[in-house]
Short mmCIF file of C-alpha atoms in Angstrom, two decimals:
data_model
loop_
_atom_site.label_atom_id
_atom_site.label_comp_id
_atom_site.label_asym_id
_atom_site.label_seq_id
_atom_site.Cartn_x
_atom_site.Cartn_y
_atom_site.Cartn_z
CA UNK A 1 72.55 110.53 139.95
CA UNK A 2 72.53 107.06 141.43
CA UNK A 3 73.12 106.90 145.18
CA UNK A 4 74.64 103.43 145.21
CA UNK A 5 76.12 100.80 142.90
CA UNK A 6 72.82 98.93 142.61
CA UNK A 7 70.82 101.81 141.13
CA UNK A 8 70.31 101.82 137.38
CA UNK A 9 71.36 104.73 135.20
CA UNK A 10 69.76 106.50 132.28
CA UNK A 11 72.57 106.94 129.73
CA UNK A 12 72.15 108.90 126.51
CA UNK A 13 74.52 108.19 123.61
CA UNK A 14 75.26 110.55 120.72
CA UNK A 15 77.66 109.07 118.13
CA UNK A 16 79.14 110.73 115.07
CA UNK A 17 77.37 109.95 111.78
CA UNK A 18 79.71 107.21 110.53
CA UNK A 19 79.04 103.52 110.87
CA UNK A 20 82.55 102.99 112.21
CA UNK A 21 81.28 105.06 115.16
CA UNK A 22 77.58 104.18 115.25
CA UNK A 23 78.23 100.44 115.52
CA UNK A 24 80.73 100.52 118.44
CA UNK A 25 78.42 102.96 120.26
CA UNK A 26 75.53 100.54 119.74
CA UNK A 27 77.67 97.61 120.87
CA UNK A 28 78.53 99.42 124.10
CA UNK A 29 74.87 100.43 124.50
CA UNK A 30 73.79 96.78 124.33
CA UNK A 31 76.42 95.72 126.85
CA UNK A 32 75.30 98.40 129.31
CA UNK A 33 71.62 97.61 128.73
CA UNK A 34 72.33 93.93 129.40
CA UNK A 35 73.22 95.05 132.94
CA UNK A 36 69.80 96.66 133.33
CA UNK A 37 70.62 100.27 132.49
CA UNK A 38 68.36 102.44 130.37
CA UNK A 39 69.86 103.73 127.10
CA UNK A 40 68.68 106.55 124.84
CA UNK A 41 70.49 106.26 121.51
CA UNK A 42 70.35 109.54 119.57
CA UNK A 43 70.88 109.72 115.81
CA UNK A 44 69.16 110.52 112.55
CA UNK A 45 66.23 108.45 111.22
CA UNK A 46 68.00 106.84 108.26
CA UNK A 47 71.03 105.83 110.33
CA UNK A 48 68.88 104.32 113.06
CA UNK A 49 66.86 102.38 110.50
CA UNK A 50 70.10 100.89 109.10
CA UNK A 51 71.44 99.68 112.45
CA UNK A 52 71.28 95.99 113.40
CA UNK A 53 68.16 94.95 115.27
CA UNK A 54 68.30 95.01 119.06
CA UNK A 55 67.98 91.56 120.76
CA UNK A 56 64.45 91.16 122.11
CA UNK A 57 65.48 90.97 125.79
CA UNK A 58 66.99 94.48 125.48
CA UNK A 59 64.29 96.27 123.47
CA UNK A 60 62.60 97.70 126.57
CA UNK A 61 65.91 99.20 127.74
CA UNK A 62 67.21 100.79 124.51
CA UNK A 63 65.19 103.64 123.04
CA UNK A 64 66.15 105.19 119.71
CA UNK A 65 65.75 108.95 119.57
CA UNK A 66 65.40 110.11 115.96
CA UNK A 67 66.31 113.71 115.19
CA UNK A 68 66.29 115.12 111.68
CA UNK A 69 69.46 116.43 110.12
CA UNK A 70 69.14 120.02 108.84
CA UNK A 71 69.10 120.31 105.05
CA UNK A 72 72.13 121.96 103.49
CA UNK A 73 72.55 123.08 99.90
CA UNK A 74 75.86 121.19 99.52
CA UNK A 75 74.73 118.02 101.29
CA UNK A 76 73.22 115.36 98.98
CA UNK A 77 69.59 114.39 99.57
CA UNK A 78 69.25 111.61 102.18
CA UNK A 79 72.95 111.80 103.09
CA UNK A 80 72.96 111.08 106.82
CA UNK A 81 76.28 109.26 107.23
CA UNK A 82 79.77 109.34 105.78
CA UNK A 83 78.93 106.26 103.71
CA UNK A 84 76.33 108.34 101.82
CA UNK A 85 78.67 110.96 100.37
CA UNK A 86 82.14 111.44 98.91
CA UNK A 87 85.01 112.37 101.23
CA UNK A 88 85.22 115.92 99.86
CA UNK A 89 81.71 116.63 101.13
CA UNK A 90 82.35 115.32 104.63
CA UNK A 91 82.62 118.82 106.06
CA UNK A 92 79.00 119.54 105.10
CA UNK A 93 77.86 116.56 107.14
CA UNK A 94 79.70 118.03 110.14
CA UNK A 95 78.09 121.41 109.57
CA UNK A 96 74.66 119.76 109.45
CA UNK A 97 75.56 117.75 112.57
CA UNK A 98 76.36 121.00 114.37
CA UNK A 99 72.80 122.03 113.49
CA UNK A 100 71.53 119.36 115.92
CA UNK A 101 72.38 121.51 118.96
CA UNK A 102 68.80 122.58 119.61
CA UNK A 103 67.05 119.17 119.40
CA UNK A 104 69.82 117.56 121.49
CA UNK A 105 69.48 120.32 124.06
CA UNK A 106 65.71 119.82 124.12
CA UNK A 107 66.19 116.09 124.68
CA UNK A 108 68.66 116.60 127.54
CA UNK A 109 66.37 119.13 129.20
CA UNK A 110 63.30 116.89 128.87
CA UNK A 111 64.82 113.45 129.57
CA UNK A 112 67.45 114.48 132.17
CA UNK A 113 69.77 111.47 131.66
CA UNK A 114 72.42 110.78 134.30
CA UNK A 115 75.14 110.76 131.64
CA UNK A 116 75.44 111.56 127.97
CA UNK A 117 78.19 109.70 126.13
CA UNK A 118 79.48 111.82 123.28
CA UNK A 119 81.67 111.30 120.22
CA UNK A 120 84.47 113.54 118.91
CA UNK A 121 82.41 115.71 116.57
CA UNK A 122 79.88 117.45 118.87
CA UNK A 123 82.42 119.79 120.46
CA UNK A 124 79.55 121.95 121.72
CA UNK A 125 77.90 119.25 123.84
CA UNK A 126 80.02 119.54 127.00
CA UNK A 127 78.92 123.05 128.03
CA UNK A 128 75.32 122.23 127.04
CA UNK A 129 75.25 119.10 129.23
CA UNK A 130 76.79 120.99 132.16
CA UNK A 131 74.20 123.75 131.80
CA UNK A 132 71.46 121.13 132.26
CA UNK A 133 73.24 119.38 135.13
CA UNK A 134 74.07 116.27 133.10
CA UNK A 135 77.49 114.58 133.21
CA UNK A 136 79.26 113.96 129.89
CA UNK A 137 81.76 111.29 128.90
CA UNK A 138 83.70 111.28 125.65
CA UNK A 139 83.78 107.75 124.16
CA UNK A 140 86.68 107.16 121.80
CA UNK A 141 86.11 104.39 119.24
CA UNK A 142 89.88 104.64 118.65
CA UNK A 143 92.41 103.06 121.04
CA UNK A 144 94.42 105.03 123.58
CA UNK A 145 97.52 105.02 121.36
CA UNK A 146 95.69 107.15 118.77
CA UNK A 147 94.62 109.64 121.42
CA UNK A 148 97.94 109.70 123.24
CA UNK A 149 99.89 110.34 120.06
CA UNK A 150 97.83 113.48 119.41
CA UNK A 151 98.53 114.99 122.83
CA UNK A 152 96.65 117.02 125.42
CA UNK A 153 93.35 118.80 124.78
CA UNK A 154 95.19 122.13 124.78
CA UNK A 155 97.62 120.85 122.14
CA UNK A 156 94.77 119.64 119.95
CA UNK A 157 92.79 122.83 120.21
CA UNK A 158 95.77 124.87 119.01
CA UNK A 159 97.11 122.64 116.23
CA UNK A 160 97.60 124.69 113.09
CA UNK A 161 97.91 123.67 109.44
CA UNK A 162 101.40 125.12 108.99
CA UNK A 163 104.23 122.75 107.91
CA UNK A 164 106.18 123.11 111.17
CA UNK A 165 103.15 121.92 113.14
CA UNK A 166 102.56 119.04 110.74
CA UNK A 167 106.18 117.88 110.94
CA UNK A 168 105.58 117.09 114.60
CA UNK A 169 103.11 114.39 113.55
CA UNK A 170 105.89 112.47 111.77
CA UNK A 171 107.94 111.90 114.92
CA UNK A 172 107.35 110.36 118.31
CA UNK A 173 105.78 113.24 120.25
CA UNK A 174 107.81 114.79 123.07
CA UNK A 175 105.05 114.00 125.57
CA UNK A 176 105.37 110.23 124.98
CA UNK A 177 107.88 109.15 127.69
CA UNK A 178 108.40 105.56 126.50
CA UNK A 179 109.92 103.98 123.39
CA UNK A 180 107.36 103.28 120.69
CA UNK A 181 107.22 102.64 116.95
CA UNK A 182 103.78 104.28 116.70
CA UNK A 183 103.98 106.96 114.03
CA UNK A 184 102.39 108.57 111.02
CA UNK A 185 103.78 108.86 107.50
CA UNK A 186 103.73 111.94 105.31
CA UNK A 187 100.97 110.66 103.02
CA UNK A 188 98.76 109.82 106.03
CA UNK A 189 99.23 113.35 107.40
CA UNK A 190 98.29 114.74 103.98
CA UNK A 191 95.09 112.70 103.97
CA UNK A 192 94.37 113.78 107.52
CA UNK A 193 94.45 117.40 106.37
CA UNK A 194 92.26 116.70 103.35
CA UNK A 195 89.60 115.14 105.53
CA UNK A 196 89.72 117.20 108.69
CA UNK A 197 91.03 120.71 108.07
CA UNK A 198 89.06 123.74 109.15
CA UNK A 199 87.39 126.20 106.79
CA UNK A 200 85.39 129.37 107.16
CA UNK A 201 82.29 127.24 107.64
CA UNK A 202 83.63 124.20 109.47
CA UNK A 203 85.58 123.45 112.65
CA UNK A 204 88.57 121.12 112.27
CA UNK A 205 88.39 117.54 113.51
CA UNK A 206 91.34 117.96 115.87
CA UNK A 207 89.74 121.01 117.47
CA UNK A 208 86.45 119.12 117.90
CA UNK A 209 88.32 116.23 119.50
CA UNK A 210 90.36 118.48 121.81
CA UNK A 211 87.36 120.53 122.89
CA UNK A 212 85.41 117.37 123.71
CA UNK A 213 88.18 115.98 125.88
CA UNK A 214 88.68 119.38 127.50
CA UNK A 215 85.02 119.80 128.45
CA UNK A 216 84.00 116.24 129.38
CA UNK A 217 83.87 114.76 132.88
CA UNK A 218 85.53 111.48 131.87
CA UNK A 219 87.05 109.74 128.86
CA UNK A 220 85.96 106.22 127.91
CA UNK A 221 88.22 104.35 125.48
CA UNK A 222 87.67 101.28 123.33
CA UNK A 223 90.62 99.46 124.85
CA UNK A 224 91.88 97.52 127.85
CA UNK A 225 95.05 97.55 129.96
CA UNK A 226 96.19 94.18 128.63
CA UNK A 227 96.30 95.64 125.11
CA UNK A 228 98.00 99.03 125.61
CA UNK A 229 98.85 99.76 129.27
CA UNK A 230 101.46 102.46 128.56
CA UNK A 231 99.16 104.47 126.33
CA UNK A 232 96.19 104.30 128.72
CA UNK A 233 98.36 105.51 131.59
CA UNK A 234 99.72 108.31 129.39
CA UNK A 235 96.16 109.51 128.69
CA UNK A 236 95.51 109.93 132.41
CA UNK A 237 98.57 112.17 132.62
CA UNK A 238 97.73 114.16 129.48
CA UNK A 239 94.03 114.62 130.20
CA UNK A 240 94.17 115.09 133.99
CA UNK A 241 90.76 113.44 134.31
CA UNK A 242 89.42 109.89 134.62
CA UNK A 243 90.20 107.56 131.69
CA UNK A 244 88.18 104.33 131.75
CA UNK A 245 88.60 101.39 129.31
CA UNK A 246 85.34 100.06 127.86
CA UNK A 247 86.99 96.85 126.62
CA UNK A 248 87.84 95.93 123.03
CA UNK A 249 84.18 95.23 122.17
CA UNK A 250 84.62 91.87 120.43
CA UNK A 251 81.92 90.92 117.95
CA UNK A 252 79.25 88.44 118.96
CA UNK A 253 77.67 85.84 116.72
CA UNK A 254 74.50 87.18 115.15
CA UNK A 255 72.13 84.40 114.09
CA UNK A 256 69.81 86.80 112.28
CA UNK A 257 69.11 85.59 108.77
CA UNK A 258 71.20 87.01 105.95
CA UNK A 259 69.74 86.29 102.53
CA UNK A 260 73.18 86.20 100.93
CA UNK A 261 74.88 84.00 103.54
CA UNK A 262 73.97 80.50 102.20
CA UNK A 263 75.54 81.28 98.82
CA UNK A 264 78.64 82.76 100.46
CA UNK A 265 78.97 79.78 102.79
CA UNK A 266 78.70 77.40 99.86
CA UNK A 267 81.62 79.14 98.15
CA UNK A 268 83.70 79.14 101.36
CA UNK A 269 82.93 75.46 101.97
CA UNK A 270 84.62 74.62 98.65
CA UNK A 271 88.03 75.82 99.88
CA UNK A 272 90.53 74.12 102.22
CA UNK A 273 90.90 75.26 105.81
CA UNK A 274 92.90 78.48 106.18
CA UNK A 275 93.36 79.05 102.44
CA UNK A 276 91.14 82.09 101.74
CA UNK A 277 92.13 85.74 102.23
CA UNK A 278 89.30 88.02 103.36
CA UNK A 279 89.72 91.63 102.18
CA UNK A 280 87.71 94.60 103.43
CA UNK A 281 88.38 98.23 104.24
CA UNK A 282 85.37 99.17 106.34
CA UNK A 283 82.43 101.34 105.46
CA UNK A 284 84.29 104.66 105.26
CA UNK A 285 87.68 103.86 103.66
CA UNK A 286 87.55 103.82 99.87
CA UNK A 287 90.74 103.07 97.89
CA UNK A 288 91.36 105.44 95.01
CA UNK A 289 91.89 104.19 91.46
CA UNK A 290 95.64 103.70 91.85
CA UNK A 291 95.27 101.82 95.14
CA UNK A 292 92.47 99.63 93.82
CA UNK A 293 94.50 98.65 90.76
CA UNK A 294 97.61 97.77 92.80
CA UNK A 295 95.51 95.74 95.22
CA UNK A 296 93.77 93.78 92.50
CA UNK A 297 97.00 92.99 90.66
CA UNK A 298 98.61 91.98 93.96
CA UNK A 299 95.79 89.59 94.76
CA UNK A 300 96.06 88.10 91.30
CA UNK A 301 99.82 87.71 91.67
CA UNK A 302 99.51 86.03 95.09
CA UNK A 303 97.73 82.98 93.66
CA UNK A 304 95.59 82.75 96.80
CA UNK A 305 91.79 82.37 96.82
CA UNK A 306 90.13 85.50 98.16
CA UNK A 307 86.82 87.02 99.25
CA UNK A 308 86.93 90.79 98.64
CA UNK A 309 84.23 93.11 99.93
CA UNK A 310 84.43 96.14 97.67
CA UNK A 311 81.51 98.45 98.27
CA UNK A 312 81.19 101.09 95.57
CA UNK A 313 79.32 104.11 96.84
CA UNK A 314 76.87 105.56 94.34
CA UNK A 315 77.48 108.92 96.01
CA UNK A 316 81.21 108.96 95.17
CA UNK A 317 82.37 111.66 92.80
CA UNK A 318 84.73 109.20 91.13
CA UNK A 319 84.12 105.48 91.49
CA UNK A 320 87.33 103.46 91.17
CA UNK A 321 87.06 100.42 88.89
CA UNK A 322 88.85 97.08 88.87
CA UNK A 323 91.44 96.38 86.14
CA UNK A 324 89.92 95.26 82.84
CA UNK A 325 89.30 91.52 82.81
CA UNK A 326 90.24 91.05 86.48
CA UNK A 327 86.95 89.50 87.57
CA UNK A 328 86.89 87.17 84.56
CA UNK A 329 90.47 86.02 85.24
CA UNK A 330 89.67 85.47 88.92
CA UNK A 331 86.41 83.62 88.28
CA UNK A 332 86.43 80.55 90.54
CA UNK A 333 89.47 81.68 92.56
CA UNK A 334 88.14 84.90 93.99
CA UNK A 335 84.89 86.65 94.86
CA UNK A 336 84.41 90.41 94.59
CA UNK A 337 81.30 91.29 96.58
CA UNK A 338 79.92 94.80 96.08
CA UNK A 339 77.20 94.77 98.73
CA UNK A 340 77.11 94.61 102.53
CA UNK A 341 78.08 91.20 103.89
CA UNK A 342 77.85 89.46 107.29
CA UNK A 343 81.58 89.99 107.93
CA UNK A 344 81.85 88.17 111.23
CA UNK A 345 80.19 85.06 109.81
CA UNK A 346 82.57 85.03 106.86
CA UNK A 347 85.71 85.62 108.92
CA UNK A 348 84.57 82.89 111.35
CA UNK A 349 84.54 80.31 108.55
CA UNK A 350 87.34 77.74 108.72
CA UNK A 351 88.41 78.35 105.13
CA UNK A 352 89.40 81.96 105.93
CA UNK A 353 93.06 81.90 106.90
CA UNK A 354 93.86 85.60 107.11
CA UNK A 355 92.63 89.16 106.62
CA UNK A 356 93.86 92.04 104.49
CA UNK A 357 92.39 95.12 106.19
CA UNK A 358 92.90 98.86 106.69
CA UNK A 359 93.63 98.54 110.45
CA UNK A 360 90.21 99.82 111.50
CA UNK A 361 89.48 98.83 115.09
CA UNK A 362 86.41 96.67 114.45
CA UNK A 363 87.99 94.56 111.70
CA UNK A 364 91.22 94.23 113.68
CA UNK A 365 89.37 93.06 116.79
CA UNK A 366 87.22 90.61 114.81
CA UNK A 367 90.26 89.08 113.12
CA UNK A 368 92.30 88.63 116.29
CA UNK A 369 89.39 87.41 118.41
CA UNK A 370 89.05 84.60 115.87
CA UNK A 371 92.80 83.93 115.72
CA UNK A 372 93.17 85.02 112.09
CA UNK A 373 96.52 86.64 111.14
CA UNK A 374 96.38 90.18 109.76
CA UNK A 375 97.97 91.90 106.78
CA UNK A 376 97.54 95.66 107.13
CA UNK A 377 97.20 98.36 104.48
CA UNK A 378 96.42 101.60 106.34
CA UNK A 379 95.08 104.60 104.46
CA UNK A 380 94.42 107.42 106.94
CA UNK A 381 95.94 108.64 110.18
CA UNK A 382 94.20 106.55 112.86
CA UNK A 383 94.71 103.43 110.75
CA UNK A 384 98.41 104.24 110.37
CA UNK A 385 98.86 104.64 114.11
CA UNK A 386 97.02 101.40 114.93
CA UNK A 387 98.93 99.51 112.20
CA UNK A 388 102.32 100.68 113.46
CA UNK A 389 101.42 99.60 117.01
CA UNK A 390 100.27 96.15 115.88
CA UNK A 391 103.51 95.73 113.89
CA UNK A 392 105.54 96.87 116.91
CA UNK A 393 103.84 94.22 119.06
CA UNK A 394 104.28 91.56 116.31
CA UNK A 395 100.48 91.18 116.13
CA UNK A 396 100.32 91.87 112.39
CA UNK A 397 102.34 92.52 109.23
CA UNK A 398 102.08 95.69 107.16
CA UNK A 399 102.26 96.02 103.37
CA UNK A 400 105.15 98.35 102.54
CA UNK A 401 104.07 101.76 101.26
CA UNK A 402 106.22 104.73 100.34
CA UNK A 403 106.17 107.12 103.29
CA UNK A 404 105.84 110.24 101.16
CA UNK A 405 103.35 109.41 98.41
CA UNK A 406 101.78 106.19 99.76
CA UNK A 407 102.62 104.18 96.65
CA UNK A 408 102.92 100.39 96.80
CA UNK A 409 103.40 97.57 94.32
CA UNK A 410 101.39 94.47 93.45
CA UNK A 411 104.48 92.48 94.45
CA UNK A 412 104.43 93.97 97.98
CA UNK A 413 100.77 92.93 98.35
CA UNK A 414 101.42 89.42 97.05
CA UNK A 415 104.57 88.93 99.13
CA UNK A 416 102.86 90.16 102.31
CA UNK A 417 99.93 87.81 101.84
CA UNK A 418 102.16 84.83 101.05
CA UNK A 419 104.34 85.54 104.09
CA UNK A 420 101.48 85.73 106.57
CA UNK A 421 99.22 83.06 105.05
CA UNK A 422 101.64 80.39 103.78
CA UNK A 423 105.35 80.95 104.35
CA UNK A 424 107.29 79.28 107.15
CA UNK A 425 108.93 82.68 107.79
CA UNK A 426 105.49 84.09 108.59
CA UNK A 427 104.55 81.35 111.03
CA UNK A 428 105.11 83.77 113.93
CA UNK A 429 102.18 85.91 112.74
CA UNK A 430 99.85 82.91 112.56
CA UNK A 431 100.92 81.79 116.03
CA UNK A 432 100.61 85.29 117.48
CA UNK A 433 97.07 85.61 116.11
CA UNK A 434 96.10 82.37 117.88
CA UNK A 435 97.69 83.67 121.07
CA UNK A 436 95.71 86.92 120.85
CA UNK A 437 92.37 85.08 120.85
CA UNK A 438 92.50 84.94 124.66
CA UNK A 439 92.79 88.74 124.86
CA UNK A 440 90.55 89.91 122.02
CA UNK A 441 87.84 87.27 122.23
CA UNK A 442 87.42 86.66 125.95
CA UNK A 443 83.85 87.66 126.80
CA UNK A 444 84.68 87.54 130.53
CA UNK A 445 87.40 90.17 130.08
CA UNK A 446 84.91 92.35 128.16
CA UNK A 447 82.25 91.83 130.82
CA UNK A 448 84.66 92.90 133.56
CA UNK A 449 85.51 96.10 131.67
CA UNK A 450 81.81 96.99 131.31
CA UNK A 451 81.16 96.28 134.99
CA UNK A 452 84.03 98.56 135.99
CA UNK A 453 82.87 101.27 133.59
CA UNK A 454 79.32 101.16 134.96
CA UNK A 455 80.58 101.21 138.55
CA UNK A 456 82.56 104.32 137.67
CA UNK A 457 79.56 106.02 136.04
CA UNK A 458 77.31 105.14 138.98
CA UNK A 459 79.75 106.41 141.61
CA UNK A 460 81.42 109.30 139.81
CA UNK A 461 80.24 111.94 142.24
CA UNK A 462 81.75 110.01 145.16
CA UNK A 463 85.10 109.15 143.57
#
């Protein structure tokens, strides 16, 4: 371990196999490497090959460690991330991930990093790191409010699937000592169970998360005190160990060439400033057929021009389809793009006046760092918690959904978009988004968070 604040660290990073996790881990890796620290980024070959290129000045400091995922009978060929398979096969990816114990152990023993920064899924990594004399931090790509709502490690490790236990998720938890509108709805809890419940062959997500927090030396959170001070302070009480914000990790302009960008820019250039709605739901969230139909009809009803990124996974068991004739009717007014796009470049364009998103952290941060107002349509539990917090703080507006079954109408989509994008009544959301630029987009604030995180990691043994 470093003896003083000037010594450089060797930090290993081991994210979960989802691009909503891989990309924030890589972003943090680049920020730490920019301060001169050595990073070993561990993942599978196909995922590493799909990551953005490292800036040349950092290539000598970031080393990618490729380890092969074990083959499983129920895991599709070449499926190495959640984007490669349908939701109902997600548990097999976790089982395969658990099969990485031995190669990760071999790496730790051989490389002897000062720290290994872990994600929620590798619940077995804490004891392994300790056995080899390596410190471990759990890095949450979710904000403190999501963690605080779920409770202490002990609570998480003993959550059961019975209805009485699940009812607790619908209320403000007893361990939250301050007033808050952060909550889950019944349909979000149902989806949480569908995606994360335990089975004879798989450990539940909440147990993995709780065990990681319980066995780590410190918790690092994608957040800052200016964004959610109460929730960060609550985590320190719940976890009884250091909780260190890593900053909100705002996106940075990437000048790397995108073959599709000139055509997209040409379309955006044709529209007046602030008139276009950008719609995207991340790489992991896939609306079902009902949701896709309501969304499309709502966009049509709104009358607004739109740019919709709708990635259809070939691995999905059932691919949802747009209403018949929708794309023909919207020709000229809207774009439906079914491939990866340079999101930050698009959202940065002056013609984009607002975002319709799922409340994922990366899209939320990108929108607010650029001063673009947000309309939220959360699907799963972490998105629901983040959305309710943003609504509580008047940072965004949420499309109304039925709490029990998650249903919503085209009219609710159209009305929400019109309110936030056009209406005088929604001016507060447009003004609040501009105000938030100083918090979400300030590179100096982010730099300070990384400096404080690195100081903590360097001096942990003396604190």
